[in-house]
Tab-separated table of C-alpha atoms in Angstrom:
chain	number	residue	atom	x	y	z
A	913	MET	CA	-0.106	0.031	-0.028
A	914	PHE	CA	2.721	2.370	0.923
A	915	LEU	CA	4.791	1.350	-1.926
A	916	LYS	CA	1.741	2.154	-4.265
A	917	TYR	CA	1.701	5.876	-2.878
A	918	ILE	CA	5.588	6.273	-3.574
A	919	LYS	CA	5.402	4.924	-7.048
A	920	ASP	CA	2.390	7.377	-7.721
A	921	TYR	CA	4.498	10.141	-6.186
A	922	PHE	CA	7.497	9.687	-8.567
A	923	LEU	CA	5.152	9.141	-11.421
A	924	LYS	CA	3.416	12.578	-10.765
A	925	ARG	CA	6.914	14.237	-10.510
A	926	ILE	CA	8.013	12.920	-13.900
A	927	LEU	CA	4.814	13.814	-15.614
A	928	LYS	CA	4.748	17.326	-13.937
A	929	ASN	CA	8.313	17.770	-15.664
A	930	ASN	CA	7.140	16.457	-18.970
A	931	LEU	CA	3.993	18.425	-19.201
A	932	GLN	CA	6.115	21.762	-19.356
A	933	ASN	CA	7.468	20.404	-22.809
A	934	VAL	CA	3.948	19.913	-24.355
A	935	LYS	CA	3.841	20.726	-28.024
A	936	SER	CA	0.471	21.852	-29.705
A	937	ILE	CA	-0.303	19.760	-32.698
A	938	SER	CA	-2.766	21.110	-35.312
A	939	SER	CA	-4.029	18.686	-37.924
A	940	ALA	CA	-6.719	18.809	-40.389
A	941	VAL	CA	-6.988	15.131	-40.701
A	942	SER	CA	-10.524	13.583	-40.697
A	943	ILE	CA	-11.263	11.432	-37.710
A	944	GLN	CA	-11.241	7.856	-38.728
A	945	THR	CA	-9.553	5.884	-36.000
A	946	VAL	CA	-10.601	6.420	-32.220
A	947	GLY	CA	-8.791	5.249	-29.165
A	948	VAL	CA	-10.743	5.423	-25.828
A	949	LEU	CA	-8.965	5.219	-22.517
A	950	ILE	CA	-11.530	4.664	-19.721
A	951	ASP	CA	-11.321	4.440	-15.954
A	952	GLU	CA	-13.642	1.729	-14.952
A	953	SER	CA	-13.640	3.007	-11.358
A	954	TYR	CA	-16.031	5.678	-12.108
A	955	PHE	CA	-17.507	4.597	-15.526
A	956	SER	CA	-18.706	1.021	-16.205
A	957	GLU	CA	-20.771	1.527	-19.398
A	958	LYS	CA	-18.060	0.822	-21.880
A	959	GLU	CA	-20.314	-0.802	-24.516
A	960	ALA	CA	-22.919	1.919	-24.298
A	961	LEU	CA	-20.144	4.496	-25.022
A	962	LYS	CA	-18.846	2.405	-27.974
A	963	GLU	CA	-22.494	2.324	-29.255
A	964	GLU	CA	-22.714	6.087	-29.052
A	965	LEU	CA	-19.519	6.512	-30.985
A	966	LYS	CA	-20.818	4.045	-33.619
A	967	ALA	CA	-24.238	5.894	-33.786
A	968	ASN	CA	-21.976	8.984	-34.777
A	969	GLY	CA	-20.466	7.343	-37.723
A	970	ILE	CA	-17.252	5.917	-36.324
A	971	LEU	CA	-16.778	2.300	-37.514
A	972	GLU	CA	-16.728	-0.395	-34.830
A	973	ASN	CA	-13.230	-1.758	-36.153
A	974	ASN	CA	-11.744	1.760	-35.976
A	975	ILE	CA	-12.520	2.177	-32.217
A	976	LYS	CA	-10.005	0.695	-29.657
A	977	LEU	CA	-10.650	0.690	-25.913
A	978	VAL	CA	-8.323	0.174	-23.127
A	979	VAL	CA	-9.656	0.023	-19.470
A	980	TYR	CA	-7.999	1.006	-16.218
A	981	ARG	CA	-9.113	-0.616	-13.045
A	982	ASP	CA	-7.778	-0.062	-9.543
A	983	LYS	CA	-7.595	-3.729	-8.628
A	984	LEU	CA	-7.298	-6.717	-11.080
A	985	ARG	CA	-8.443	-9.989	-10.041
A	986	LYS	CA	-6.363	-13.140	-11.196
A	987	ASN	CA	-9.250	-15.515	-12.167
A	988	GLU	CA	-11.523	-12.861	-13.691
A	989	SER	CA	-11.635	-12.420	-17.505
A	990	TYR	CA	-12.282	-9.087	-19.075
A	991	SER	CA	-13.958	-8.271	-22.280
A	992	GLN	CA	-11.656	-5.336	-22.905
A	993	PRO	CA	-7.911	-4.953	-22.552
A	994	THR	CA	-7.454	-4.068	-18.954
A	995	PHE	CA	-4.564	-2.764	-16.762
A	996	SER	CA	-3.665	-1.503	-13.406
A	997	ILE	CA	-1.250	0.341	-11.366
A	998	LYS	CA	0.603	-3.000	-11.157
A	999	HIS	CA	1.602	-2.460	-14.738
A	1000	LEU	CA	3.746	0.358	-13.904
A	1001	ASN	CA	7.443	0.295	-12.930
A	1002	TRP	CA	9.481	2.476	-10.820
A	1003	LYS	CA	10.686	4.402	-13.795
A	1004	ALA	CA	7.211	5.395	-14.666
A	1005	GLU	CA	7.264	3.121	-17.680
A	1006	ILE	CA	4.144	0.755	-18.419
A	1007	THR	CA	5.042	-2.828	-18.649
A	1008	ASN	CA	1.684	-4.165	-20.345
A	1009	PRO	CA	2.331	-4.609	-24.048
A	1010	VAL	CA	-1.341	-4.067	-24.854
A	1011	VAL	CA	-1.172	-0.514	-23.097
A	1012	ASN	CA	2.085	0.153	-24.959
A	1013	ASP	CA	0.651	-0.869	-28.316
A	1014	PHE	CA	-2.199	1.702	-27.622
A	1015	ILE	CA	0.155	4.536	-26.617
A	1016	ASN	CA	2.150	4.042	-29.792
A	1017	GLU	CA	-0.673	3.774	-32.205
A	1018	LYS	CA	-1.277	6.858	-34.233
A	1019	PHE	CA	-5.068	7.550	-33.432
A	1020	ASP	CA	-6.876	10.232	-35.230
A	1021	LEU	CA	-8.746	10.996	-32.016
A	1022	LEU	CA	-7.940	9.884	-28.288
A	1023	ILE	CA	-10.713	10.139	-25.851
A	1024	SER	CA	-9.453	10.121	-22.396
A	1025	TYR	CA	-12.584	9.146	-20.589
A	1026	TYR	CA	-11.688	9.894	-16.897
A	1027	ASP	CA	-12.676	12.734	-14.731
A	1028	VAL	CA	-10.489	12.213	-11.921
A	1029	GLU	CA	-6.761	12.621	-12.176
A	1030	LYS	CA	-4.777	9.548	-11.739
A	1031	ALA	CA	-1.300	9.588	-12.484
A	1032	ILE	CA	-1.009	6.485	-14.693
A	1033	LEU	CA	-3.930	7.788	-16.873
A	1034	LEU	CA	-2.572	11.268	-17.320
A	1035	ASN	CA	0.896	9.633	-18.417
A	1036	ILE	CA	-0.866	7.322	-20.945
A	1037	THR	CA	-2.840	10.459	-22.354
A	1038	HIS	CA	0.556	12.389	-22.321
A	1039	ASN	CA	2.597	9.965	-24.101
A	1040	SER	CA	-0.064	8.832	-26.701
A	1041	LYS	CA	0.767	9.515	-30.282
A	1042	ALA	CA	-2.896	10.511	-31.083
A	1043	LEU	CA	-3.341	13.445	-33.380
A	1044	PHE	CA	-6.258	15.137	-31.395
A	1045	LYS	CA	-6.894	14.382	-27.691
A	1046	VAL	CA	-10.370	15.065	-26.064
A	1047	GLY	CA	-10.964	14.686	-22.234
A	1048	PHE	CA	-12.940	16.286	-19.406
A	1049	SER	CA	-12.458	19.942	-18.344
A	1050	SER	CA	-11.553	18.623	-14.716
A	1051	ILE	CA	-8.215	17.187	-15.934
A	1052	ASP	CA	-5.120	19.225	-16.424
A	1053	LYS	CA	-5.474	21.604	-19.335
A	1054	ARG	CA	-2.332	20.852	-20.953
A	1055	LEU	CA	-2.980	17.244	-21.860
A	1056	ASN	CA	-5.958	17.607	-24.186
A	1057	HIS	CA	-6.674	19.824	-27.262
A	1058	LEU	CA	-10.432	19.848	-26.479
A	1059	MET	CA	-11.999	19.735	-23.054
A	1060	ILE	CA	-15.575	19.118	-22.311
A	1061	ASN	CA	-17.347	20.328	-19.215
A	1062	THR	CA	-19.422	17.305	-18.052
A	1063	ASN	CA	-19.021	14.502	-15.757
A	1064	ALA	CA	-18.227	10.821	-16.840
A	1065	GLU	CA	-21.754	9.453	-16.107
A	1066	ASN	CA	-23.230	11.603	-18.747
A	1067	TYR	CA	-21.630	9.853	-21.803
A	1068	LYS	CA	-24.521	10.734	-24.024
A	1069	VAL	CA	-23.812	14.421	-23.385
A	1070	PHE	CA	-20.145	13.932	-23.822
A	1071	VAL	CA	-20.561	12.381	-27.130
A	1072	HIS	CA	-23.100	14.826	-28.360
A	1073	GLU	CA	-20.882	17.715	-27.273
A	1074	LEU	CA	-17.692	16.121	-28.902
A	1075	PHE	CA	-19.230	15.465	-32.259
A	1076	ARG	CA	-20.784	19.017	-32.213
A	1077	TYR	CA	-17.273	20.478	-31.561
A	1078	LEU	CA	-15.598	17.960	-34.273
A	1079	LYS	CA	-18.109	19.296	-36.964
A	1080	ILE	CA	-17.194	23.048	-36.063
A	1081	LEU	CA	-13.654	22.047	-36.426
A	1082	ASN	CA	-13.990	20.246	-39.641
A	1083	LYS	CA	-12.796	17.025	-38.158
A	1084	ILE	CA	-15.595	14.862	-39.547
C-alpha cells in the first residue's frame, strides 16, 4: 500500500516535468480511428459509450478501448484490454504490451474518458501518439486539445458535445 503511494508520487513528479514540454499539434485530418482510455472506477458503461460513437459514424473496427481498473482479479476475464497500477514500474514506464501498443498507435482521436486525475492515466494520455486528444475539463488543461465540461456518468452528453465540436472544427 505504501509502495503504491511512493510509485504514484514519482510518476506525478516525472509527469509534471514532462508537461512543461507539451507541443501543440494542429492537424486537418478527418477522424477515422478512435482510441478510448476509460477509468472503470467511475464509469462502467463501456459498451454504451462505444455504441454512441458508432451511432455518430465511427466504424466499430476503428474504435479501440483500453480500460483501467484499480484492482485486477487473477481469475476474472475481461472483455476489453484491462490494466492497473501494477503494470507500472519504478521508472514510470508501463510494462503491459497491450497498453504500450495503445500508446504508440497513431489515432486520429484519443478520448481520455476519466474525470478524476490518476497519474497512470495522465501518463498514458500525455505519451499517446494520437493527433487530437479530447477529455474532461476537470483534468489538467495541458493534456488535451479539447476539453468538455461534464461528468463521466453523462456519456451521451459527452459524445453529443464532442461531435458537435468536431463538426465545427471540420474533423468529421
